[in-house]
XYZ file of N, CA, C and O in Angstrom:
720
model
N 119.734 217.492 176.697
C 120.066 216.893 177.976
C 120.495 217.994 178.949
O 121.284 218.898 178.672
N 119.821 217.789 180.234
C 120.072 219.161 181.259
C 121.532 218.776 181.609
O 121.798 217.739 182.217
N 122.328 219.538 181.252
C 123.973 219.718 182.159
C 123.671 219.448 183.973
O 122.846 220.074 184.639
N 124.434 218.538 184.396
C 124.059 218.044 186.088
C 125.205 219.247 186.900
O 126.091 219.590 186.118
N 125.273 219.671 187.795
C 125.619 220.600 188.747
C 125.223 220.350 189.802
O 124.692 219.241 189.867
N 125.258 221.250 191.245
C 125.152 220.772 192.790
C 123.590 221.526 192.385
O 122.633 220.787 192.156
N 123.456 222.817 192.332
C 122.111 223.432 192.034
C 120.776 222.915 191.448
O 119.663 223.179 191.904
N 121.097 221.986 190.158
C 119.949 221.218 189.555
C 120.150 219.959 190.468
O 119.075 219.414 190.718
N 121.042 219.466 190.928
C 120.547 218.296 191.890
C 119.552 218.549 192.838
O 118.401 218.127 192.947
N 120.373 219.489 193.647
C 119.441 220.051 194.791
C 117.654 220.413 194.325
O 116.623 220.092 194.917
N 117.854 221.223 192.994
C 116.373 221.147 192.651
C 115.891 219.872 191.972
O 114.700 219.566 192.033
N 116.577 219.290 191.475
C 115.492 217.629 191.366
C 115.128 217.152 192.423
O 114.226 216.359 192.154
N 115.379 217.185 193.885
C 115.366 216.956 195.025
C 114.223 217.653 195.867
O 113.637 217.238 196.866
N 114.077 218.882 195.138
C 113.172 219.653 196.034
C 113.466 220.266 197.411
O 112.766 220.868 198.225
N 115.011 219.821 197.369
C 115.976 221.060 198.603
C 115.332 219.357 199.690
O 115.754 219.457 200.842
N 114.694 218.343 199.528
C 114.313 217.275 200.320
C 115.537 216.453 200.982
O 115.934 215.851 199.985
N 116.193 216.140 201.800
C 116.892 215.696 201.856
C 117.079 214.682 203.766
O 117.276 215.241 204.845
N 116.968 213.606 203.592
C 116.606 212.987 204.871
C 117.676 213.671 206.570
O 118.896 213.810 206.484
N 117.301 213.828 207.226
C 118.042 214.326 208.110
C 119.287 215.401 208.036
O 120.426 215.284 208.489
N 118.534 216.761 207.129
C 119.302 217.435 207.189
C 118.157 218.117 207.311
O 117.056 217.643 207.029
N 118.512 220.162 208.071
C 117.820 221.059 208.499
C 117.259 221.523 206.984
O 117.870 221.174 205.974
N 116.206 222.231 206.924
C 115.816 222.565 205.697
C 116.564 223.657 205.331
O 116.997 224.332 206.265
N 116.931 224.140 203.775
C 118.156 225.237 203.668
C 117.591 226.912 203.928
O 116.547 227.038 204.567
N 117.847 227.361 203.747
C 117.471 228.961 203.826
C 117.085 229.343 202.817
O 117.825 228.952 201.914
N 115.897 230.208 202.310
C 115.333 230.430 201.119
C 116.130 231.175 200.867
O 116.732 231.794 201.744
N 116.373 231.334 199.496
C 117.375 232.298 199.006
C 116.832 232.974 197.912
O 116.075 232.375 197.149
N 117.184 234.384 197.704
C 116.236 235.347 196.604
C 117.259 235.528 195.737
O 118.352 235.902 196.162
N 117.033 235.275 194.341
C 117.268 235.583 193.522
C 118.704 236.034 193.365
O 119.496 235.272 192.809
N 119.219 237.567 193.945
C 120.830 237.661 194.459
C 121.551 237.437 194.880
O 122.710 237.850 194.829
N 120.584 235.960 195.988
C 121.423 234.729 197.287
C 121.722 233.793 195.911
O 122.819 233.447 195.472
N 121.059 233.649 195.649
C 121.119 232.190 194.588
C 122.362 232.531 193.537
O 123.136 231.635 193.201
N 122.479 233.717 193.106
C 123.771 234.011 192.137
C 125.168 233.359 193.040
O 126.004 232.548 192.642
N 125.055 234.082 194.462
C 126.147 233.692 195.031
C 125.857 232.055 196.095
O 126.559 231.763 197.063
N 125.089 231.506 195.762
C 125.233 230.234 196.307
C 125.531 229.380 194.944
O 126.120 228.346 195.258
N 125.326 229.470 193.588
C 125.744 228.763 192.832
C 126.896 229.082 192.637
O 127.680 228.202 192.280
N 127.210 230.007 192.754
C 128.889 230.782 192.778
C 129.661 229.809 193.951
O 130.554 229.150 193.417
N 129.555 229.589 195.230
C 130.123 229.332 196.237
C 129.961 227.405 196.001
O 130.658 226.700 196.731
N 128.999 226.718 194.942
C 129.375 225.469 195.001
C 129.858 225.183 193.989
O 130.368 224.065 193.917
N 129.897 226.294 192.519
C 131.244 226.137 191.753
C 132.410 226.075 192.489
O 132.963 224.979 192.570
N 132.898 227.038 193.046
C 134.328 226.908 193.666
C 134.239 225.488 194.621
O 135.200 224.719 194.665
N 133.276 225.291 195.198
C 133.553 223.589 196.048
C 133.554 223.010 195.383
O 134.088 222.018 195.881
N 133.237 222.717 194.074
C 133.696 221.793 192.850
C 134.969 221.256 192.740
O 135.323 220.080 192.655
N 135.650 222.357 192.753
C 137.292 222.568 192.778
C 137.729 221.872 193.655
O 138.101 220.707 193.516
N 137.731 222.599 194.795
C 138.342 221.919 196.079
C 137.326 222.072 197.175
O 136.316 222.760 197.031
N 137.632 221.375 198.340
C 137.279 221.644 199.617
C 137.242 222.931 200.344
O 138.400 223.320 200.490
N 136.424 223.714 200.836
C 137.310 225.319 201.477
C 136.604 224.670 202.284
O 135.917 223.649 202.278
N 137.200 226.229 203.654
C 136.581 226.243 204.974
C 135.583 227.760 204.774
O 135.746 228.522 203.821
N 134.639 227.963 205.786
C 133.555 228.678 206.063
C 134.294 230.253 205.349
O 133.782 230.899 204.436
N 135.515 230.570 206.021
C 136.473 231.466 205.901
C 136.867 231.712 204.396
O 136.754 232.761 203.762
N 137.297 230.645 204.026
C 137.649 230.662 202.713
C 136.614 231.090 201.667
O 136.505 232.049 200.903
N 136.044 230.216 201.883
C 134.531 230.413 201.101
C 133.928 231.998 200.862
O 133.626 232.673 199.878
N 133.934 232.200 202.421
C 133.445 233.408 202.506
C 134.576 234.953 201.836
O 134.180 235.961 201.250
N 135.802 234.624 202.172
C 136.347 235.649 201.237
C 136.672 235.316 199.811
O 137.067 236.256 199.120
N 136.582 234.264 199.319
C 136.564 234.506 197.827
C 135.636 235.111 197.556
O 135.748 235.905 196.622
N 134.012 234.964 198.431
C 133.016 235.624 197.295
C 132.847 237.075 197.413
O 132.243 237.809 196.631
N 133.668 237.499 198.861
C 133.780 238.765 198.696
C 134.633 239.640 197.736
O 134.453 240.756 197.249
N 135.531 238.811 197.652
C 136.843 239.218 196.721
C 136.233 239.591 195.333
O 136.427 240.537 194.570
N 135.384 238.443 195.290
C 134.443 238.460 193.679
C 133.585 239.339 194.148
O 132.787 238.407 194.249
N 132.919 240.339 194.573
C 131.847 241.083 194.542
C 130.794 241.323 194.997
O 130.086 242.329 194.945
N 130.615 239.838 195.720
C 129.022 239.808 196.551
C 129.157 240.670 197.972
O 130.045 240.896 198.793
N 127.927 240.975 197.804
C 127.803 241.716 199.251
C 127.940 240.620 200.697
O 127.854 239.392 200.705
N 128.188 241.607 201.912
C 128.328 240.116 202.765
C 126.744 239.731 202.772
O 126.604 238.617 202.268
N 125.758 240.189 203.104
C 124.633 239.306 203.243
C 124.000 237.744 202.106
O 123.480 236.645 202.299
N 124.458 238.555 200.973
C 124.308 237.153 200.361
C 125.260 236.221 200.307
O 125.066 235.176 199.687
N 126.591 236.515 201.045
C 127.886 235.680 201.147
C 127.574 235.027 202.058
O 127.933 233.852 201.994
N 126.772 235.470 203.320
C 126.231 234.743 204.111
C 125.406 233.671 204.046
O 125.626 232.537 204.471
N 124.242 234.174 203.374
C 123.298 233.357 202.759
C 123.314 232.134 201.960
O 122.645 231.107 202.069
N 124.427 232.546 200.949
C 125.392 231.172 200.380
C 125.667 230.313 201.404
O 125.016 229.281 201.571
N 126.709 230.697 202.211
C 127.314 229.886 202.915
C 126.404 229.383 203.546
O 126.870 228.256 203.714
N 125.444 229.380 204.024
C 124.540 228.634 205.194
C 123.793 227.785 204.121
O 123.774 226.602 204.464
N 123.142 228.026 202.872
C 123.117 227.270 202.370
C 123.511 226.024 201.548
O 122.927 225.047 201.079
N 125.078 226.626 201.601
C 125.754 225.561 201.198
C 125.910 224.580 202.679
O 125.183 223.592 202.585
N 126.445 224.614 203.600
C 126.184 224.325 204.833
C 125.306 223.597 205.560
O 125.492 222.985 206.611
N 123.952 223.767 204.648
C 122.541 222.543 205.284
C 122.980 221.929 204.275
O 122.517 220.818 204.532
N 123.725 221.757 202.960
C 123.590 220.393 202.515
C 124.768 220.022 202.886
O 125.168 219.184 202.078
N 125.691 220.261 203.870
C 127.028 219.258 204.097
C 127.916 219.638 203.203
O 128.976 219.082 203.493
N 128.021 220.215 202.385
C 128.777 221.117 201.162
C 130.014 222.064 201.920
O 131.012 222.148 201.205
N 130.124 222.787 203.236
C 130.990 223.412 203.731
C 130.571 222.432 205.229
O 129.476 222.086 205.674
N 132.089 222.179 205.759
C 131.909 221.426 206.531
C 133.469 221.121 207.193
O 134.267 220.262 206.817
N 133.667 222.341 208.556
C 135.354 223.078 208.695
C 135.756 221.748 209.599
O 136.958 221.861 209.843
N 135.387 220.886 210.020
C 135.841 219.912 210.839
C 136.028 218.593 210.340
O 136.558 217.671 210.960
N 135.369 218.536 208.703
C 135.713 217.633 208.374
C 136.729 217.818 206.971
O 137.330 216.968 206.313
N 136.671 218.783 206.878
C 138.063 219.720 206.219
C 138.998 219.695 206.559
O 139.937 219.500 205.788
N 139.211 219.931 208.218
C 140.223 219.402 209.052
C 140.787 218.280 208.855
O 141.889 218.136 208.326
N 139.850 217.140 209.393
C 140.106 216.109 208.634
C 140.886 215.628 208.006
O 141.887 214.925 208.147
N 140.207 216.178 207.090
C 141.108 215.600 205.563
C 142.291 216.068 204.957
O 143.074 215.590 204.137
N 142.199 217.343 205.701
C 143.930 217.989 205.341
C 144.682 217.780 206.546
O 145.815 218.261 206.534
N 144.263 217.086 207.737
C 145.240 216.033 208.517
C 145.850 215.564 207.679
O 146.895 215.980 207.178
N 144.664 213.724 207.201
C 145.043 213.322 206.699
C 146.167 213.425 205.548
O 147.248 212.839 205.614
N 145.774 214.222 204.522
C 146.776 214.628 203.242
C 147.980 214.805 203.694
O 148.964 214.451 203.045
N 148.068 215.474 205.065
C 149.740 216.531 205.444
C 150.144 215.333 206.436
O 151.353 215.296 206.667
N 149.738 214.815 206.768
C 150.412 214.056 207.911
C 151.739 213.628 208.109
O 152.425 213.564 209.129
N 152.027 213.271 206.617
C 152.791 212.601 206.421
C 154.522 213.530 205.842
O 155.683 213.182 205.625
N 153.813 214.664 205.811
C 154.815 215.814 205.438
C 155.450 217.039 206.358
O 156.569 217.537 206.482
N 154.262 217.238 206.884
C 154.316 218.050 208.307
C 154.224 218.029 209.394
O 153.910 216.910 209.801
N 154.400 219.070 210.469
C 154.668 218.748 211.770
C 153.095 219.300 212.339
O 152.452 220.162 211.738
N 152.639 218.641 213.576
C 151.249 218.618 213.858
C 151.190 220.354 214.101
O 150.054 220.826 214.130
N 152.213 221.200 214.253
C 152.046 222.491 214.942
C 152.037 222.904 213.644
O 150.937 223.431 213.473
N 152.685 222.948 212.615
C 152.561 223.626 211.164
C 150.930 222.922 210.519
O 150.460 223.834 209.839
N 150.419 222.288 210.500
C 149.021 221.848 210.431
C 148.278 222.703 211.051
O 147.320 223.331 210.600
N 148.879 222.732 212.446
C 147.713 223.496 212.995
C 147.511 225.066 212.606
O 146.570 225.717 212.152
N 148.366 225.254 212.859
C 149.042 226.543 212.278
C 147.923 227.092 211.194
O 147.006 227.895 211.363
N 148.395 226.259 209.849
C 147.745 226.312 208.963
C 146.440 226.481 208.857
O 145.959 227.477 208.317
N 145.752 225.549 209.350
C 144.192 225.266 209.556
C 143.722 226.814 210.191
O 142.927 227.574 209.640
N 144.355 227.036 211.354
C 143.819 228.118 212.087
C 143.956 228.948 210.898
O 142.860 228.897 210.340
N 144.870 229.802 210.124
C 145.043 230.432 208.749
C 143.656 230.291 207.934
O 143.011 231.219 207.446
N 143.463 229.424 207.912
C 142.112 228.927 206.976
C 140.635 229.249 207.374
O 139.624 229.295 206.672
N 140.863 229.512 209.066
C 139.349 229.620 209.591
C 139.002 228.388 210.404
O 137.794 228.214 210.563
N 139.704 227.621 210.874
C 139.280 225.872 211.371
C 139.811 226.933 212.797
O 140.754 227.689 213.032
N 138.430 226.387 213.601
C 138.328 226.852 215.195
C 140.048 225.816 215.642
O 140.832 225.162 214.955
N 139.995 226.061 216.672
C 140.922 225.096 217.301
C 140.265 223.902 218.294
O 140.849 222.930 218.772
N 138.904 224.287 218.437
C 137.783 223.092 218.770
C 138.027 222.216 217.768
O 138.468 221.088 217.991
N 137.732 222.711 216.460
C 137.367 221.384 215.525
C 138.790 220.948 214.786
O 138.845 219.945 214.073
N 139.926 221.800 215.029
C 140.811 221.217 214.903
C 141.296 220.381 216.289
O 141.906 219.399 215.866
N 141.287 220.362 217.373
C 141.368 219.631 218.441
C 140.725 218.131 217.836
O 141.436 217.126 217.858
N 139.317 218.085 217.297
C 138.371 216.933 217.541
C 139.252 216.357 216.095
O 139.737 215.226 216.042
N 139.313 217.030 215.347
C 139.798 216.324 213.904
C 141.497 215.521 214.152
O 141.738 214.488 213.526
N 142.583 216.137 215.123
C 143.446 214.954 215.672
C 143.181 213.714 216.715
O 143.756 212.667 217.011
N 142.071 214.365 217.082
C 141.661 213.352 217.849
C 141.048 211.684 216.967
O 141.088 210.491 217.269
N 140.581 212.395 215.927
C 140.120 211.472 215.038
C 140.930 210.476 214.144
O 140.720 209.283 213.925
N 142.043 211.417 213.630
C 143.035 210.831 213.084
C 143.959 210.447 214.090
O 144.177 210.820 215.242
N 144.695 209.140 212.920
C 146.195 208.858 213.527
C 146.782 209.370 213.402
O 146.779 209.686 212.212
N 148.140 210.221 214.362
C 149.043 210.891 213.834
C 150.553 211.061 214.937
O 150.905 211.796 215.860
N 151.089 209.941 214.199
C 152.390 209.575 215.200
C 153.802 210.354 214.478
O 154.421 209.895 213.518
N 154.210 211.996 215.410
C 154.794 212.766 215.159
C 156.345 211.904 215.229
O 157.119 211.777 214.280
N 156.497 211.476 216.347
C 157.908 211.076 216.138
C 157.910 209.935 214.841
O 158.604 210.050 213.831
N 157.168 209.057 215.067
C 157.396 208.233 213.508
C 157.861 208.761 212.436
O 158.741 208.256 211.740
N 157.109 210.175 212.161
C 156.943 210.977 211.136
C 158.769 211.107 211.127
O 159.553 210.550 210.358
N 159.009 211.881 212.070
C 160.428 212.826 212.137
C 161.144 211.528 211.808
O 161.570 211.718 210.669
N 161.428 210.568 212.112
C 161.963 209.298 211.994
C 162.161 209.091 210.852
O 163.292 209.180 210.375
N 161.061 208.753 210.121
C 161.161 208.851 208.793
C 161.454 209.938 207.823
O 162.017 209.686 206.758
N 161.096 211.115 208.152
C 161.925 212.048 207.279
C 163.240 211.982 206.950
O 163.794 212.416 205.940
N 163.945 211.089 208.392
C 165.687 211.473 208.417
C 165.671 210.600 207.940
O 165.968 210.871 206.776
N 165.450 209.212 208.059
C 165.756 207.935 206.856
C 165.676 208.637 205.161
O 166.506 208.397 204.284
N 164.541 209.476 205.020
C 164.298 209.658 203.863
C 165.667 210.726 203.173
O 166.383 210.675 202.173
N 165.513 211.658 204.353
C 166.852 212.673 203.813
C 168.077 212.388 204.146
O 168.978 212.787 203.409
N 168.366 211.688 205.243
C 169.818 210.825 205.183
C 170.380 209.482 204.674
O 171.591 209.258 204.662
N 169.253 208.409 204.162
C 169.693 207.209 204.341
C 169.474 206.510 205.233
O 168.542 206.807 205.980
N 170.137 205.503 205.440
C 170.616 204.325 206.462
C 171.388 205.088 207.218
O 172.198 205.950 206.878
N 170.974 204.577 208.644
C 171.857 204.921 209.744
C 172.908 205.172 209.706
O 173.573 204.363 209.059
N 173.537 206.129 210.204
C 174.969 206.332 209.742
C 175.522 207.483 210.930
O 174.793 208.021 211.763
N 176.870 207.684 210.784
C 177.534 208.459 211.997
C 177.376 209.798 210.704
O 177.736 209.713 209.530
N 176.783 210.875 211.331
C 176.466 211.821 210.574
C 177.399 213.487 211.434
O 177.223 213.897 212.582
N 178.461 214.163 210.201
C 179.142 214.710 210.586
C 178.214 216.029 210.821
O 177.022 216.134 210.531
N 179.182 217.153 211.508
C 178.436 218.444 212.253
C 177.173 218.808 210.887
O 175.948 218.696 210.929
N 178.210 219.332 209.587
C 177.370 220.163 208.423
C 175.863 218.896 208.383
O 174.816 219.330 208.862
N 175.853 217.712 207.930
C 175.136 216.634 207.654
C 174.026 216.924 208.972
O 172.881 217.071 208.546
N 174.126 217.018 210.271
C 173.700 217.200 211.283
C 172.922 218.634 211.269
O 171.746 218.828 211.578
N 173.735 219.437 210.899
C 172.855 221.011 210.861
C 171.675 221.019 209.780
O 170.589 221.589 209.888
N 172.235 220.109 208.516
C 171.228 220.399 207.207
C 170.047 219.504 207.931
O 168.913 219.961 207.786
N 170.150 218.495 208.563
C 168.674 217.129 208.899
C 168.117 218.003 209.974
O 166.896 217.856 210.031
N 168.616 218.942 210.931
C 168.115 219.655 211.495
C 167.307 220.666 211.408
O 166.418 221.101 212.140
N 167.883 221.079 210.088
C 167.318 222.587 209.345
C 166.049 222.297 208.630
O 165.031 222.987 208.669
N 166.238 221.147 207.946
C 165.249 220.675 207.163
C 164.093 220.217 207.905
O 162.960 220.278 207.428
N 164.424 219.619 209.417
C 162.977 219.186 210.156
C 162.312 220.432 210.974
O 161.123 220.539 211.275
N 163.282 221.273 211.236
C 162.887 222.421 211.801
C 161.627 223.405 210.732
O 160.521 223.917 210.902
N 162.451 223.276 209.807
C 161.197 224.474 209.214
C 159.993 223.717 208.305
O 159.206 224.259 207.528
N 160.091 222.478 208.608
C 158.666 221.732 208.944
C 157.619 221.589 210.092
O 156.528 221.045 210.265
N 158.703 222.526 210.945
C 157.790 222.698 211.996
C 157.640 222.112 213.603
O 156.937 222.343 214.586
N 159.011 221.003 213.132
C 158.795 219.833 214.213
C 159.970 221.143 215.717
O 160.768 222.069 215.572
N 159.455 220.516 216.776
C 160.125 221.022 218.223
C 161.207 220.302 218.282
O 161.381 219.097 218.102
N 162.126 221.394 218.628
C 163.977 221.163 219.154
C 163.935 219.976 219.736
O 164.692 219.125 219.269
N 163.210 219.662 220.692
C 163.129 218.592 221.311
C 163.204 217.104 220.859
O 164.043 216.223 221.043
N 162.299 217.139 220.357
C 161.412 216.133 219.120
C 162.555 215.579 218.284
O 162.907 214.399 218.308
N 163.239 216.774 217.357
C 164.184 216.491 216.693
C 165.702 216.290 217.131
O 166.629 216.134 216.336
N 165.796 216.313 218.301
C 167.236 215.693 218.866
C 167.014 214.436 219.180
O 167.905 213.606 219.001
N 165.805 214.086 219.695
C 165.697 212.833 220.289
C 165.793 211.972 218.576
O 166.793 211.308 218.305
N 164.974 212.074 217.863
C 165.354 211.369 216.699
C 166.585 211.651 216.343
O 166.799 211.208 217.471
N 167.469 211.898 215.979
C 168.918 212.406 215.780
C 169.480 211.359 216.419
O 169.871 210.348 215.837
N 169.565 211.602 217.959
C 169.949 210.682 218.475
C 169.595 209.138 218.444
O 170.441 208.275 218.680
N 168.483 208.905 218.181
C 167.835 207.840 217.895
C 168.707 207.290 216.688
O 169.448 206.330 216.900
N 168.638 207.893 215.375
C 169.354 207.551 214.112
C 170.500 207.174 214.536
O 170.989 206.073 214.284
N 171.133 208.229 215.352
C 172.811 208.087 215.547
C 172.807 206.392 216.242
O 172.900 205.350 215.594
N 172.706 206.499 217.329
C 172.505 205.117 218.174
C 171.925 203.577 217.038
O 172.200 202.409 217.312
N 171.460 203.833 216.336
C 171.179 203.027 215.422
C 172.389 202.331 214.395
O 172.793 201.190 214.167
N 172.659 203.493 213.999
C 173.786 203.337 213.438
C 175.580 202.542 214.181
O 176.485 201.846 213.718
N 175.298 203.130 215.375
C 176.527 202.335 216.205
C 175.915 200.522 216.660
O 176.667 199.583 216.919
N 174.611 200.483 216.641
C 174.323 199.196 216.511
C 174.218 198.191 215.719
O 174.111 197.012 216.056
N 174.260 198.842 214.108
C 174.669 198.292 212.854
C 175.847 197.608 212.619
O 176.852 198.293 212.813
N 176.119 195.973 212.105
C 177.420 195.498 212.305
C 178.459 196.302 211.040
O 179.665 196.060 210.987
């Protein structure tokens, strides 16, 4: 029985594939490093960037790192905007939209396709901060200076703006004086 992989798919297929560009022929030393570059997408998701320096890291020259990548690329296999995406999605709920972005840019995600990828997702920052402090303080409550510096410290180097995080603060606090 033939072992299934992205490579023998693609060749049961005949590289045929409805509305996608046809891939780039690849010789023999492309093909080492394009089966190389959709092992590692096995794993996880990368971006163009990523992709491209692991296989340098491993040894390939850039032209066939290139060559990989574009071929991985006509089949939808590397794909930095919808990578974006999805590591919106995943972080949303942990981080602050500027530490995301942050990140992404780190990775190789333009700030075009990170622009289009929040645009796509939901992503309601103050909710977020809101809920962090429920999560790390509790129930509303009159919260003393130290208690106040740590919910501060902790949203700060998530990334969230001074701003952002007083207004929730205050928000919590005021909550709490409305509690019977």
């Amino acid at each position: 029985m033939k072992e299934w992989n992205a490579v023998t798919f693609t060749n049961n297929l005949n590289g045929e594939f409805p509305d996608s560009p046809k891939p780039p022929v690849l010789t023999d030393d492309s093909r080492k490093a394009a089966a190389r570059a959709m092992k590692l997408l096995l794993y996880k998701g990368r971006t163009r960037q990523e992709l491209r320096n692991r296989l340098l890291e491993e040894g390939f020259p850039e032209e066939q790192t290139s060559k990989a990548i574009e071929y991985c690329q006509s089949f939808g296999y590397v794909n930095d905007e919808k990578y974006a995406e999805n590591y919106i999605s995943s972080m949303k709920f942990r981080k602050s939209r500027n530490m995301i972005r942050r990140e992404l840019e780190d990775r190789g995600v333009t700030e075009e396709e990170i622009s289009q990828a929040f645009d796509e997702v939901p992503y309601d920052e103050q909710e977020l901060i809101e809920q962090l402090i429920r999560k790390k303080a509790g129930e509303p409550h009159e919260m003393d200076d130290k208690e106040l510096r740590r919910t501060y410290g902790f949203l700060a180097r998530k990334g969230f703006s001074s701003s952002e995080i007083w207004k929730a603060l205050r928000t919590f606090q005021e909550a709490s004086e409305r509690q019977p």
